[in-house]
Short mmCIF file of C-alpha atoms in Angstrom, two decimals:
data_model
loop_
_atom_site.label_atom_id
_atom_site.label_comp_id
_atom_site.label_asym_id
_atom_site.label_seq_id
_atom_site.Cartn_x
_atom_site.Cartn_y
_atom_site.Cartn_z
CA MET G 1 112.96 113.47 164.91
CA SER G 2 114.33 112.16 161.63
CA LYS G 3 117.06 109.52 161.40
CA ILE G 4 120.41 110.77 162.72
CA THR G 5 123.51 110.02 160.62
CA VAL G 6 127.15 111.11 160.47
CA SER G 7 126.05 113.69 157.89
CA THR G 8 123.51 115.04 160.39
CA LEU G 9 126.22 115.50 163.02
CA ASN G 10 128.57 117.22 160.56
CA LYS G 11 125.79 119.58 159.54
CA MET G 12 125.07 120.37 163.18
CA LYS G 13 128.71 121.30 163.75
CA ALA G 14 128.74 123.48 160.64
CA GLU G 15 125.60 125.28 161.81
CA SER G 16 126.73 125.56 165.47
CA ASN G 17 123.76 123.46 166.54
CA LYS G 18 124.84 121.62 169.69
CA ILE G 19 124.67 117.81 169.62
CA THR G 20 122.94 116.13 172.58
CA ALA G 21 124.09 112.70 173.75
CA LEU G 22 123.53 110.35 176.69
CA THR G 23 124.63 106.85 177.57
CA ALA G 24 121.93 104.19 177.22
CA TYR G 25 121.88 100.50 177.95
CA ASP G 26 118.36 99.27 177.15
CA ALA G 27 115.39 99.72 174.83
CA SER G 28 113.16 101.64 177.25
CA PHE G 29 115.64 104.43 177.88
CA ALA G 30 116.68 104.58 174.22
CA LYS G 31 113.03 105.16 173.32
CA LEU G 32 112.62 107.75 176.08
CA PHE G 33 115.72 109.63 174.98
CA HIS G 34 114.69 109.59 171.31
CA GLU G 35 111.23 110.92 172.13
CA ASN G 36 112.61 113.79 174.19
CA GLY G 37 115.28 115.26 171.93
CA VAL G 38 118.48 113.25 172.31
CA GLU G 39 120.33 112.73 169.03
CA VAL G 40 123.15 110.35 170.01
CA VAL G 41 123.35 107.52 172.53
CA LEU G 42 126.49 105.75 173.65
CA VAL G 43 126.40 102.14 174.79
CA GLY G 44 129.31 102.79 177.08
CA ASP G 45 131.61 100.50 178.95
CA SER G 46 130.51 102.72 181.83
CA LEU G 47 127.97 99.93 182.30
CA GLY G 48 130.74 98.15 184.21
CA MET G 49 130.36 100.79 186.92
CA VAL G 50 126.73 101.96 186.81
CA LEU G 51 125.09 98.59 186.00
CA GLN G 52 127.57 96.05 187.31
CA GLY G 53 128.88 98.00 190.30
CA GLY G 54 132.57 97.81 189.41
CA ASP G 55 135.23 100.32 190.41
CA ASP G 56 136.22 100.85 186.78
CA THR G 57 135.29 99.77 183.24
CA LEU G 58 138.00 97.16 182.68
CA ALA G 59 135.96 93.98 183.27
CA VAL G 60 133.37 94.74 180.56
CA THR G 61 133.41 92.34 177.61
CA ASN G 62 132.63 92.89 173.95
CA GLN G 63 129.77 90.41 174.23
CA GLU G 64 128.20 92.53 176.98
CA ILE G 65 128.47 95.70 174.89
CA ALA G 66 126.93 93.84 171.93
CA TYR G 67 124.03 92.63 174.08
CA HIS G 68 123.24 96.13 175.33
CA THR G 69 123.68 97.56 171.83
CA ARG G 70 120.98 95.21 170.54
CA CYS G 71 118.72 96.32 173.39
CA VAL G 72 119.30 100.01 172.67
CA ARG G 73 118.77 99.60 168.93
CA ALA G 74 115.44 97.89 169.61
CA GLY G 75 114.28 101.05 171.39
CA SER G 76 114.85 103.35 168.41
CA ARG G 77 115.68 102.88 164.75
CA ASP G 78 116.51 106.57 164.31
CA LEU G 79 118.93 107.39 167.13
CA PHE G 80 122.63 107.49 166.29
CA VAL G 81 124.09 104.65 168.36
CA ILE G 82 127.77 104.53 169.29
CA ALA G 83 129.14 101.41 170.99
CA ASP G 84 132.32 101.25 173.06
CA LEU G 85 135.07 98.81 172.23
CA PRO G 86 136.04 97.56 175.72
CA PHE G 87 139.45 97.30 177.32
CA MET G 88 142.01 95.30 175.26
CA THR G 89 139.59 94.50 172.42
CA TYR G 90 141.45 96.72 169.91
CA ALA G 91 145.12 96.18 170.74
CA ASN G 92 145.81 95.62 167.03
CA PRO G 93 143.93 96.27 163.77
CA ASN G 94 142.72 92.65 163.42
CA ASP G 95 141.21 92.57 166.90
CA ALA G 96 139.70 96.01 166.39
CA CYS G 97 137.97 94.98 163.15
CA LYS G 98 136.74 91.65 164.51
CA ASN G 99 135.26 93.11 167.69
CA ALA G 100 133.90 96.23 166.01
CA ALA G 101 132.09 94.07 163.46
CA GLU G 102 130.26 92.31 166.29
CA LEU G 103 129.05 95.65 167.64
CA MET G 104 127.99 96.91 164.21
CA ARG G 105 125.99 93.71 163.63
CA ALA G 106 124.31 94.32 166.98
CA GLY G 107 123.01 97.67 165.72
CA ALA G 108 125.72 100.29 166.29
CA ASN G 109 126.20 103.13 163.80
CA MET G 110 129.74 103.79 165.02
CA ILE G 111 132.26 102.35 167.46
CA LYS G 112 134.32 104.28 170.00
CA LEU G 113 137.86 103.57 171.15
CA GLU G 114 140.21 105.31 173.54
CA GLY G 115 143.69 106.55 172.69
CA GLY G 116 145.74 108.76 170.42
CA GLU G 117 148.10 108.53 167.46
CA TRP G 118 148.99 104.88 168.15
CA LEU G 119 145.50 103.94 166.93
CA HIS G 120 146.19 105.21 163.39
CA ASP G 121 146.46 101.78 161.76
CA SER G 122 143.41 100.40 163.56
CA ILE G 123 141.24 103.39 162.67
CA LYS G 124 142.38 103.23 159.05
CA SER G 125 141.54 99.52 158.90
CA LEU G 126 138.15 100.05 160.51
CA THR G 127 137.12 102.83 158.16
CA GLN G 128 138.37 100.89 155.13
CA GLN G 129 136.03 98.08 156.21
CA GLY G 130 133.07 100.48 156.46
CA ILE G 131 133.08 100.93 160.24
CA PRO G 132 132.77 104.57 161.40
CA VAL G 133 134.99 105.52 164.33
CA CYS G 134 134.66 107.86 167.30
CA GLY G 135 137.87 108.71 169.16
CA HIS G 136 138.17 109.47 172.86
CA LEU G 137 140.88 111.67 174.40
CA GLY G 138 141.61 113.34 177.74
CA LEU G 139 140.60 111.19 180.68
CA THR G 140 140.29 107.78 179.04
CA PRO G 141 138.77 105.48 181.70
CA GLN G 142 140.38 102.33 180.33
CA SER G 143 143.76 103.88 181.23
CA VAL G 144 142.75 104.73 184.80
CA HIS G 145 145.63 102.73 186.30
CA VAL G 146 148.17 104.52 184.10
CA PHE G 147 146.79 107.90 185.22
CA GLY G 148 146.74 106.83 188.87
CA GLY G 149 143.01 107.46 189.16
CA PHE G 150 140.28 109.48 187.46
CA LYS G 151 142.22 112.72 187.04
CA ILE G 152 141.90 115.85 184.90
CA GLN G 153 144.14 115.72 181.82
CA GLY G 154 145.81 118.47 179.78
CA ARG G 155 146.42 121.14 182.40
CA GLU G 156 150.14 121.33 181.62
CA GLU G 157 150.98 122.77 178.20
CA ALA G 158 153.13 119.83 177.13
CA GLN G 159 150.28 117.41 177.83
CA ALA G 160 147.81 119.78 176.16
CA GLN G 161 149.96 119.85 173.02
CA LYS G 162 150.09 116.05 173.01
CA ILE G 163 146.28 115.82 173.22
CA ILE G 164 145.91 118.33 170.37
CA ALA G 165 148.38 116.36 168.25
CA ASP G 166 146.52 113.13 169.03
CA ALA G 167 143.19 114.71 168.08
CA LYS G 168 144.57 115.77 164.69
CA ALA G 169 146.09 112.32 164.19
CA LEU G 170 142.76 110.61 164.90
CA GLU G 171 140.98 112.82 162.38
CA ALA G 172 143.71 112.21 159.80
CA ALA G 173 143.36 108.45 160.31
CA GLY G 174 139.64 108.64 159.54
CA ALA G 175 137.83 109.20 162.84
CA GLN G 176 134.55 111.05 162.29
CA LEU G 177 133.74 112.07 165.86
CA LEU G 178 135.75 112.77 169.02
CA VAL G 179 134.85 112.60 172.70
CA LEU G 180 136.84 114.91 174.99
CA GLU G 181 136.65 113.97 178.67
CA CYS G 182 137.79 115.91 181.74
CA ILE G 183 140.07 118.48 180.14
CA PRO G 184 140.21 122.26 180.67
CA SER G 185 137.59 124.09 178.65
CA ALA G 186 140.26 126.27 177.01
CA LEU G 187 141.96 123.14 175.67
CA ALA G 188 138.63 121.74 174.50
CA LYS G 189 138.07 124.91 172.48
CA ARG G 190 141.54 124.71 170.91
CA ILE G 191 140.83 121.15 169.81
CA THR G 192 137.29 121.82 168.61
CA ASP G 193 138.42 124.81 166.56
CA SER G 194 141.27 122.83 164.98
CA LEU G 195 139.15 119.89 163.76
CA SER G 196 136.58 119.55 160.99
CA ILE G 197 134.90 116.60 162.78
CA PRO G 198 132.46 117.22 165.67
CA THR G 199 133.63 117.06 169.27
CA ILE G 200 131.48 115.82 172.15
CA GLY G 201 132.45 116.98 175.63
CA ILE G 202 132.05 115.50 179.08
CA GLY G 203 133.76 117.63 181.67
CA ALA G 204 135.21 119.79 178.88
CA GLY G 205 133.08 122.93 179.22
CA ASN G 206 130.39 124.15 176.81
CA VAL G 207 132.78 124.96 173.95
CA THR G 208 132.59 121.55 172.26
CA ASP G 209 130.15 120.76 169.46
CA GLY G 210 128.01 118.66 171.79
CA GLN G 211 127.68 117.17 175.25
CA ILE G 212 127.31 113.71 176.72
CA LEU G 213 126.50 112.53 180.24
CA VAL G 214 126.15 109.11 181.82
CA MET G 215 122.38 108.73 182.14
CA HIS G 216 122.62 107.73 185.80
CA ASP G 217 124.40 111.01 186.59
CA LEU G 218 121.68 112.94 184.74
CA VAL G 219 119.07 111.64 187.20
CA GLY G 220 121.24 111.46 190.31
CA ILE G 221 121.23 107.71 190.84
CA SER G 222 124.87 106.78 190.22
CA ALA G 223 126.19 104.21 192.68
CA GLY G 224 129.20 106.42 193.49
CA TYR G 225 129.54 110.18 193.61
CA ILE G 226 128.08 112.66 191.10
CA PRO G 227 130.98 114.15 189.09
CA LYS G 228 131.66 117.89 189.10
CA PHE G 229 130.79 118.08 185.40
CA SER G 230 127.34 116.54 185.84
CA LYS G 231 123.99 117.82 187.07
CA ASN G 232 120.88 116.16 188.51
CA PHE G 233 118.21 117.25 186.02
CA LEU G 234 115.59 114.99 187.61
CA LEU G 235 115.84 116.96 190.85
CA GLU G 236 114.85 120.12 188.97
CA THR G 237 112.06 118.66 186.87
CA GLY G 238 110.48 115.81 188.85
CA ASN G 239 110.09 113.28 186.02
CA MET G 240 112.28 111.53 183.51
CA PRO G 241 110.90 112.92 180.22
CA ALA G 242 111.12 116.48 181.55
CA ALA G 243 114.65 115.87 182.85
CA VAL G 244 115.81 114.68 179.43
CA LYS G 245 114.09 117.58 177.67
CA LYS G 246 115.66 120.11 180.02
CA TYR G 247 119.10 118.57 179.51
CA CYS G 248 118.70 118.83 175.73
CA ASN G 249 117.36 122.38 175.90
CA ASP G 250 120.13 123.50 178.25
CA VAL G 251 122.83 121.97 176.04
CA LYS G 252 121.34 123.54 172.91
CA SER G 253 121.15 126.98 174.53
CA GLY G 254 124.60 126.78 176.10
CA VAL G 255 123.22 126.96 179.65
CA PHE G 256 124.72 123.56 180.44
CA PRO G 257 127.44 122.97 181.25
CA SER G 258 127.98 126.23 183.12
CA ALA G 259 131.18 127.53 184.73
CA GLU G 260 130.59 125.44 187.85
CA HIS G 261 130.75 122.23 185.77
CA GLU G 262 133.99 122.94 183.89
CA PHE G 263 137.69 122.54 184.64
CA LYS G 264 140.28 125.29 184.29
#
């Protein structure tokens, strides 16, 4: 696999070639994913739950994300690595730039932040400083206490319209990628069709330009429950390389996610 860049991802969207992504937290899994077809890895603040055993992602620090980003980058020079900006590390443009710079120096190709139109100034500042940005809408885990739990977003039309407006605002501000989490598949399609930047879904049906899963869910070893939108590929295949390959093949072909994994 050749080196993956933003241009690669844009070309994949234009050609309707699905983007495959997984979370990764160390060099060994980054190498395994690269060798078996994954194009994008996210060093997610999900590590607060799957690695640290927390109930949510809020305790994760920027230093921890930077550490795991360095580990992931050591596993592959060619993967496209996105790193999460953790809770309250981008409350204003200055904080966003300072903390994003640390993650870029650690080896990230892009940073990800959660939220809508209110992030306009921060995204503009980041991109002006040469830092590519991935947005994140729908169920944004850092806002779990505002939502009252991990709940599906965008089922009511007013909320759906707000998410669509936020998606357009993020693109207008300079975001080059967008994660859509736990929203109805019909809404995911409306957003994907309205944007020129690629969308990556998790619990958003198979209508987005790509898919991402938490790696622990992919192999059925998450400390908590396995989400509705996930699937244990290790159970089907019996070994890790085959599980990753099947995930990539099923995403590319549109087999995964199927109707049983999506929200209406």
